[in-house]
Amino acid sequence: MKKLLMEKTSWLLLVILVLVLLVGAEGRKSRILDESSSYDLEYKAISCRAHSASITDFGGVGDGKTLNTKAFQEAVNQLSQYASDGGSQLIVPAGQWLTGSFNLTSHFTLFLQKDAVLLASQEINEWAVIDPLPSYGHGRDAAGGRYISLLFGTNLTDVIITGENGTIDGQGELWWQKFHSKKLKYTRPYLIELMHSDNIQISDLTLVNSPSWNIHPVYSSNIIIQGITILAPVKSPNTDGINPDSCTNVRLEDNYIVSGDDCVAVKSGWDEYGIKYGMPTSQLVIRRLTCISPYSAAIALGSEMSGGIQDVRAEDITAINTESGVRIKTAVGRGGFVKDVYVKGMTLHTMKWVFWMTGNYGSHADTHWDPNALPEIKGINYRDVVAENVSMAARLEGISGDPFTGICMSNVTISMAKKAKKYPWTCTDIEGITSGVQPPPCQLLPDQGPEKSEMCDFPTESLPIDNIEMQRCSYRLNY
């Protein structure tokens, strides 16, 4: 009798356990699918989602100590089942969420609420090593592979990373020390990298202390990056802000960047690898950028530009205590082209150079670069520029036998610093014209007279990316 009672009790406990598991699973499912709650969430996005979940539904703990990599990846994997059913979003509430790298999915939104912080793990084994980019040939910090980015995705469509100015903290000091001490076996990770993807939105976030580049869309199209704040120590190595790389139809708007490198760097591959891959960056618009970068440019074109850069439009650019405004970086061996560049409305305070073009930027992917691969630089237009406290107006250095042509500058007023260089302009191997430029430019940029102060082109027709309108997404959530 006692044995029979024990068997019945065991079966009863087993039944109760199964029921608890089923109820728990159903509860999790209902939390993912049910949008009725007391919390109102509204934001603008290229797509709204039919399903929502919180990282806490997957065991996430926001105490800054618990590692949440598995929780984030499980959440993304489970939510991916709704890609064909209206898409899904993962809410990250206030807290400090320690995590290693995890992959995103299509028709998906990662939303960081106010006071939510993603903390990048400093455990190296949390960062997988992946192949170098084919248009680069090998890593930038070291030959061979590269550490995967914190937020990563490839071959995706309709991906949104946004929030209520939540934060992604790369905790980059460890990586910067390894870089300076030359202890890196692979190239440092970025904070966000999306490859071979389409319809991307990254908005309304703060990114701090990236190990290297912050945002890197590559081989992708139809990209909107707006309302982003990026902060890094101004002496941190290679902490570029936003680097569109072999991308088409890109809109960067209302971004504020303090960086140890270029605030925006436009790229398309490195030397023979970029030439072979042959994928340019084109149809890029940059509006209302504010940059602080004492050792680099507000906007750089290159130096990895071997696949080509074309149709870049920048307007309403503010730079403070920054090395240069819009800089072109290239070299013999790069090949490719930079052409049809239009800059309108730059306000610059405390600059080393206003205009800087470099044809001897020496770094190469390896020793196999082609000395006959000369870059084509032409059709570079600047207008409506005001700069003050400037050390040197321009340093324009083309390539002997391969001059930079079609340079146009109009309506430019530069106030020199008290300890400015004796000669404000240095020009070699360039061709172009100017109008209404002060101080007077070099002889290779002859003045066409004040009546032509608006002669430099700036397109009036919009790019396709400007036709993409944001939707207002509204949710009632119980988080």
XYZ file of C-alpha atoms in Angstrom:
479
model
C 0.000 0.000 0.000
C 2.810 2.396 0.931
C 4.598 1.623 -2.338
C 1.383 2.212 -4.317
C 0.842 5.536 -2.539
C 4.377 6.633 -3.392
C 3.848 5.715 -7.053
C 0.579 7.692 -7.176
C 2.297 10.654 -5.522
C 5.154 10.522 -8.045
C 2.709 10.443 -10.951
C 0.773 13.344 -9.441
C 3.956 15.397 -9.077
C 4.905 14.579 -12.668
C 1.486 15.687 -13.937
C 1.737 18.920 -11.934
C 5.240 19.571 -13.330
C 4.050 19.042 -16.915
C 1.094 21.366 -16.342
C 3.394 24.036 -14.896
C 5.708 23.793 -17.905
C 2.792 23.962 -20.330
C 1.275 26.943 -18.560
C 4.676 28.655 -18.476
C 5.224 28.050 -22.180
C 1.724 29.268 -22.991
C 2.294 32.280 -20.762
C 5.474 33.140 -22.612
C 3.685 32.721 -25.932
C 0.838 34.949 -24.787
C 3.290 37.618 -23.638
C 4.881 37.572 -27.075
C 1.584 37.765 -28.910
C -0.508 39.938 -26.597
C -0.127 43.678 -27.102
C -2.833 44.777 -24.652
C -1.341 46.383 -21.542
C -0.945 49.595 -19.645
C 2.305 50.881 -21.151
C 2.030 53.168 -24.191
C 4.919 53.071 -26.635
C 5.105 55.261 -29.733
C 7.890 55.834 -32.212
C 8.467 56.435 -35.907
C 9.822 53.642 -38.050
C 9.975 52.351 -41.600
C 7.826 49.400 -40.442
C 5.560 48.686 -37.475
C 5.396 45.229 -35.897
C 2.540 42.869 -35.109
C 4.235 41.044 -32.217
C 6.233 42.191 -29.201
C 8.271 40.652 -26.412
C 10.628 41.805 -23.674
C 14.116 40.457 -23.125
C 12.933 39.554 -19.610
C 10.582 36.990 -21.185
C 13.690 35.059 -22.180
C 15.452 35.192 -18.843
C 17.330 38.442 -19.376
C 18.615 40.157 -16.238
C 19.575 43.828 -16.396
C 21.891 44.020 -13.398
C 25.092 44.785 -15.326
C 26.656 41.502 -14.168
C 24.565 38.669 -15.587
C 25.609 37.681 -19.099
C 22.587 37.865 -21.422
C 24.034 36.684 -24.740
C 21.958 33.478 -24.789
C 18.822 35.358 -23.762
C 19.190 37.852 -26.607
C 19.931 35.184 -29.187
C 17.045 32.992 -28.002
C 14.730 36.000 -28.171
C 15.757 36.851 -31.730
C 15.533 33.224 -32.831
C 12.053 32.756 -31.393
C 10.754 36.080 -32.685
C 12.038 35.300 -36.175
C 9.057 32.946 -36.614
C 6.866 36.048 -37.017
C 8.807 37.450 -39.979
C 5.988 36.527 -42.372
C 3.258 37.422 -39.877
C 3.707 41.156 -39.410
C 7.202 41.045 -37.924
C 8.266 41.377 -34.302
C 10.026 43.663 -31.871
C 12.176 42.959 -28.843
C 11.886 45.503 -26.042
C 14.896 46.124 -23.803
C 13.673 47.899 -20.637
C 15.678 50.146 -18.327
C 18.691 48.396 -16.837
C 22.227 47.367 -17.721
C 22.195 44.357 -20.007
C 25.596 42.717 -20.303
C 25.910 40.758 -23.545
C 28.253 39.403 -26.137
C 27.580 39.521 -29.854
C 24.237 38.323 -31.176
C 22.677 38.129 -34.637
C 19.576 40.003 -35.731
C 16.837 38.765 -38.051
C 14.554 40.123 -40.790
C 11.336 42.078 -40.197
C 12.588 42.790 -36.710
C 12.946 45.771 -34.368
C 15.319 45.994 -31.420
C 13.974 48.753 -29.158
C 15.987 50.179 -26.250
C 13.792 51.999 -23.785
C 14.925 55.047 -21.834
C 17.777 54.178 -19.429
C 18.335 50.817 -21.121
C 22.043 50.124 -21.649
C 23.510 47.275 -23.682
C 26.928 46.595 -22.147
C 29.358 44.814 -24.459
C 31.051 41.880 -22.768
C 34.785 42.135 -22.210
C 35.202 38.370 -22.386
C 37.015 37.738 -25.669
C 35.382 34.318 -26.099
C 32.029 36.097 -26.435
C 33.231 37.504 -29.774
C 33.377 34.978 -32.597
C 35.988 35.436 -35.320
C 34.559 35.803 -38.832
C 36.095 36.106 -42.277
C 37.505 39.404 -43.493
C 35.340 41.444 -45.820
C 35.932 40.332 -49.425
C 36.401 43.938 -50.572
C 39.194 44.393 -47.995
C 41.071 41.107 -48.304
C 42.026 40.882 -44.647
C 41.472 42.623 -41.345
C 42.408 46.237 -40.726
C 44.106 45.725 -37.346
C 45.751 42.408 -38.184
C 45.953 40.027 -41.104
C 43.248 37.391 -41.176
C 39.784 37.492 -39.688
C 37.923 39.941 -37.510
C 35.852 39.805 -34.369
C 32.132 39.864 -35.073
C 30.253 43.062 -34.228
C 28.111 43.396 -31.111
C 24.909 43.642 -33.172
C 25.365 41.743 -36.414
C 23.261 40.608 -39.338
C 23.701 39.448 -42.911
C 21.275 38.902 -45.809
C 18.460 40.595 -43.902
C 15.605 42.836 -44.903
C 13.570 45.326 -42.868
C 15.759 45.692 -39.762
C 15.271 48.461 -37.192
C 17.509 49.312 -34.228
C 15.962 52.200 -32.324
C 14.740 53.361 -28.946
C 14.048 56.164 -26.520
C 17.689 57.237 -26.604
C 18.806 54.008 -24.979
C 22.548 53.350 -24.930
C 24.911 50.821 -26.471
C 28.201 50.847 -24.552
C 31.078 49.051 -26.266
C 33.346 49.264 -23.188
C 36.168 49.800 -25.646
C 39.040 50.569 -23.282
C 40.137 46.911 -23.230
C 40.275 46.824 -27.026
C 42.075 50.162 -27.314
C 44.779 48.908 -24.956
C 45.203 45.724 -26.994
C 45.452 47.801 -30.164
C 48.091 50.151 -28.747
C 50.120 47.275 -27.291
C 49.856 45.338 -30.588
C 48.318 42.315 -28.881
C 45.429 41.877 -31.296
C 45.249 38.660 -33.306
C 42.209 39.860 -35.235
C 40.532 43.148 -36.126
C 38.501 44.756 -33.341
C 34.697 44.437 -33.389
C 32.292 47.230 -34.294
C 29.122 48.051 -32.401
C 26.705 47.558 -35.313
C 27.361 45.873 -38.651
C 24.754 44.831 -41.205
C 25.925 43.108 -44.391
C 24.134 42.321 -47.667
C 20.942 43.770 -46.218
C 18.120 46.031 -47.383
C 15.743 48.467 -45.676
C 17.649 49.386 -42.530
C 16.832 51.958 -39.858
C 19.150 52.886 -36.981
C 17.812 55.788 -34.944
C 17.361 57.557 -31.607
C 20.166 55.849 -29.708
C 23.396 56.786 -27.958
C 26.513 54.768 -28.784
C 29.555 55.118 -26.541
C 33.080 53.709 -26.318
C 33.060 51.458 -29.354
C 36.081 49.141 -29.676
C 36.517 50.507 -33.215
C 33.981 51.749 -35.791
C 30.499 52.423 -34.425
C 28.015 51.832 -37.267
C 29.041 49.938 -40.396
C 26.452 49.108 -43.049
C 28.247 47.250 -45.845
C 27.073 45.823 -49.199
C 23.600 47.110 -48.280
C 20.915 49.487 -49.564
C 18.035 51.712 -48.471
C 19.493 52.805 -45.148
C 18.323 55.531 -42.761
C 20.516 56.496 -39.796
C 19.154 59.432 -37.829
C 19.022 60.945 -34.373
C 22.140 59.071 -33.274
C 24.575 60.362 -30.635
C 28.036 58.798 -30.787
C 30.592 59.519 -28.058
C 34.190 58.326 -27.808
C 37.365 59.835 -26.340
C 38.943 62.002 -29.027
C 42.185 60.019 -28.771
C 40.555 56.584 -28.969
C 41.841 54.665 -32.018
C 39.672 54.295 -35.135
C 36.368 55.023 -33.406
C 34.762 56.271 -36.629
C 31.141 57.291 -36.225
C 29.141 56.099 -39.249
C 30.842 54.297 -42.151
C 28.613 53.470 -45.134
C 30.669 51.003 -47.156
C 29.710 49.807 -50.657
C 26.144 50.936 -49.953
C 23.455 52.540 -52.115
C 20.611 54.872 -51.218
C 21.655 56.053 -47.750
C 20.299 58.903 -45.599
C 22.189 60.203 -42.555
C 20.340 62.943 -40.669
C 20.514 64.793 -37.354
C 23.483 62.908 -35.930
C 25.875 64.212 -33.247
C 29.306 62.597 -33.124
C 32.382 63.036 -30.925
C 35.042 60.692 -32.222
C 38.664 59.637 -32.204
C 38.504 59.344 -35.988
C 36.295 60.518 -38.865
C 32.742 61.304 -37.808
C 31.455 59.927 -41.116
C 33.731 57.885 -43.382
C 32.439 56.824 -46.789
C 34.134 53.677 -48.098
C 33.998 51.004 -50.814
C 36.874 48.558 -50.430
C 40.639 48.475 -50.245
C 43.110 48.358 -53.149
C 42.993 45.286 -55.412
C 40.279 43.653 -53.286
C 37.936 46.621 -53.589
C 38.676 46.956 -57.304
C 37.813 43.290 -57.859
C 34.656 43.425 -55.728
C 33.587 46.546 -57.618
C 30.697 47.741 -55.455
C 30.567 51.547 -55.079
C 28.901 53.677 -52.457
C 26.413 55.953 -54.201
C 23.326 58.071 -53.638
C 24.300 59.157 -50.135
C 22.832 62.208 -48.419
C 24.197 63.639 -45.153
C 22.174 66.354 -43.425
C 22.528 68.243 -40.154
C 25.640 66.488 -38.923
C 27.458 67.906 -35.900
C 31.009 66.646 -35.431
C 33.844 67.056 -32.931
C 37.024 65.235 -33.962
C 40.317 67.093 -33.343
C 42.423 64.533 -35.223
C 40.188 63.633 -38.174
C 37.493 64.843 -40.556
C 33.836 65.660 -40.195
C 33.264 63.689 -43.413
C 35.939 61.570 -45.088
C 35.667 60.018 -48.533
C 38.088 57.089 -48.432
C 40.728 56.150 -47.989
C 39.311 52.703 -48.802
C 37.423 53.816 -51.918
C 38.585 51.304 -54.517
C 35.053 50.289 -55.506
C 34.143 53.920 -56.154
C 32.162 56.698 -54.455
C 29.615 58.736 -56.407
C 26.720 61.140 -55.836
C 27.347 62.232 -52.263
C 25.351 65.202 -50.975
C 26.189 66.896 -47.681
C 24.378 69.946 -46.335
C 24.064 71.801 -43.048
C 27.286 70.410 -41.604
C 28.687 71.773 -38.334
C 32.182 70.907 -37.146
C 33.822 72.159 -33.953
C 37.466 71.622 -33.018
C 37.833 69.207 -35.923
C 40.858 68.603 -38.122
C 39.093 69.138 -41.464
C 35.668 69.546 -43.032
C 35.100 67.195 -45.977
C 38.299 65.307 -46.752
C 39.180 63.087 -49.714
C 41.747 60.370 -48.957
C 43.245 58.174 -51.666
C 46.537 56.942 -53.120
C 48.248 55.275 -56.045
C 47.062 51.665 -55.991
C 43.550 52.480 -54.836
C 41.980 52.702 -58.280
C 38.278 53.458 -58.126
C 36.822 56.949 -58.179
C 35.370 59.760 -56.094
C 33.118 61.937 -58.211
C 29.959 64.014 -58.136
C 30.351 65.225 -54.564
C 28.219 68.176 -53.452
C 28.673 70.070 -50.190
C 26.439 72.987 -49.226
C 26.265 74.921 -45.979
C 29.219 74.110 -43.720
C 29.767 76.011 -40.467
C 33.201 75.282 -39.019
C 34.801 76.433 -35.764
C 38.483 75.888 -34.873
C 39.827 73.820 -37.734
C 43.258 72.776 -38.923
C 42.107 72.693 -42.561
C 38.784 73.594 -44.158
C 39.505 71.711 -47.398
C 41.832 68.712 -47.495
C 42.441 66.321 -50.358
C 45.194 63.737 -50.083
C 46.559 61.712 -52.993
C 49.344 60.064 -51.010
C 47.451 58.304 -48.235
C 49.917 55.476 -47.895
C 48.274 52.536 -46.119
C 47.723 49.455 -48.302
C 45.969 46.144 -47.757
C 49.154 44.218 -48.578
C 52.129 44.339 -50.945
C 50.137 43.214 -53.996
C 48.531 46.560 -54.826
C 48.768 47.684 -58.437
C 50.922 50.808 -58.989
C 49.014 51.421 -62.222
C 45.651 51.584 -60.425
C 45.131 55.340 -60.259
C 42.026 56.846 -58.643
C 39.772 59.245 -60.537
C 38.826 62.299 -58.462
C 36.552 64.795 -60.206
C 33.441 66.900 -59.787
C 33.960 68.027 -56.173
C 31.713 70.978 -55.271
C 31.674 73.175 -52.153
C 29.458 76.210 -51.598
C 28.235 78.409 -48.749
C 30.996 77.712 -46.243
C 31.800 79.802 -43.167
C 34.812 78.909 -41.033
C 36.595 80.654 -38.181
C 39.792 80.176 -36.190
C 41.391 78.178 -39.004
C 45.090 77.266 -39.189
C 45.142 76.684 -42.952
C 42.409 77.204 -45.541
C 43.256 74.257 -47.765
C 45.726 71.480 -48.367
C 44.972 70.065 -51.803
C 47.407 67.421 -53.027
C 46.517 65.424 -56.113
C 48.671 62.783 -57.783
C 51.393 63.615 -60.284
C 50.110 62.598 -63.712
C 46.649 61.996 -62.243
C 45.335 65.397 -61.122
C 42.123 65.898 -59.177
C 39.816 67.811 -61.533
C 36.511 69.648 -61.570
C 36.951 71.220 -58.130
C 34.534 74.089 -57.498
C 34.364 76.373 -54.442
C 31.994 79.327 -54.111
C 30.790 81.701 -51.407
C 33.433 80.652 -48.886
C 34.552 82.862 -45.993
C 37.440 81.648 -43.850
C 38.702 83.611 -40.843
C 42.243 82.618 -39.996
C 43.527 81.919 -36.491
C 46.014 84.251 -34.824
C 48.753 81.648 -35.284
C 47.696 80.545 -38.761
C 50.122 79.233 -41.357
C 51.916 81.869 -43.415
C 50.454 80.524 -46.670
C 46.761 79.625 -46.262
C 46.562 77.520 -49.448
C 48.717 74.621 -50.664
C 47.764 73.211 -54.064
C 49.479 70.613 -56.257
C 48.150 68.475 -59.116
C 44.601 69.834 -59.013
C 42.315 71.723 -61.407
C 39.255 73.804 -60.634
C 37.597 77.189 -60.238
C 36.394 79.432 -57.409
C 34.123 82.417 -56.822
C 33.742 84.580 -53.746
C 36.381 82.733 -51.722
C 38.360 84.400 -48.928
C 41.253 84.316 -48.323
C 42.077 84.281 -52.063
C 42.783 80.738 -53.276
C 45.827 79.360 -55.062
C 46.457 79.942 -58.772
C 45.265 76.442 -59.686
C 41.769 77.533 -58.571
C 41.243 80.774 -60.523
C 38.575 83.203 -59.317
C 35.602 83.573 -61.687
C 34.325 86.770 -60.068
C 31.769 87.507 -57.321
C 28.812 87.365 -59.710
C 29.253 83.578 -59.905
C 29.156 82.936 -56.167
C 26.441 80.285 -56.630
C 28.056 78.527 -59.562
C 29.039 75.310 -57.774
C 26.448 72.611 -58.319
C 24.121 71.168 -55.716
C 21.383 68.883 -57.094
C 17.773 69.947 -56.649
C 16.208 66.573 -57.425
C 15.749 64.236 -54.476
C 17.305 60.815 -54.082
C 15.103 57.695 -53.789
C 15.897 57.400 -50.064
C 14.206 60.769 -49.482
C 10.917 59.272 -50.650
C 10.826 56.785 -47.772
C 8.474 58.077 -45.079
C 8.366 56.939 -41.477
C 5.227 55.401 -40.010
C 3.980 56.191 -36.512
C 4.005 52.923 -34.578
C 1.840 52.714 -31.427
C 1.734 49.872 -28.917
C 0.288 49.115 -25.496
C 2.753 46.931 -23.667
C 2.977 45.373 -20.229
C 6.667 45.771 -19.499
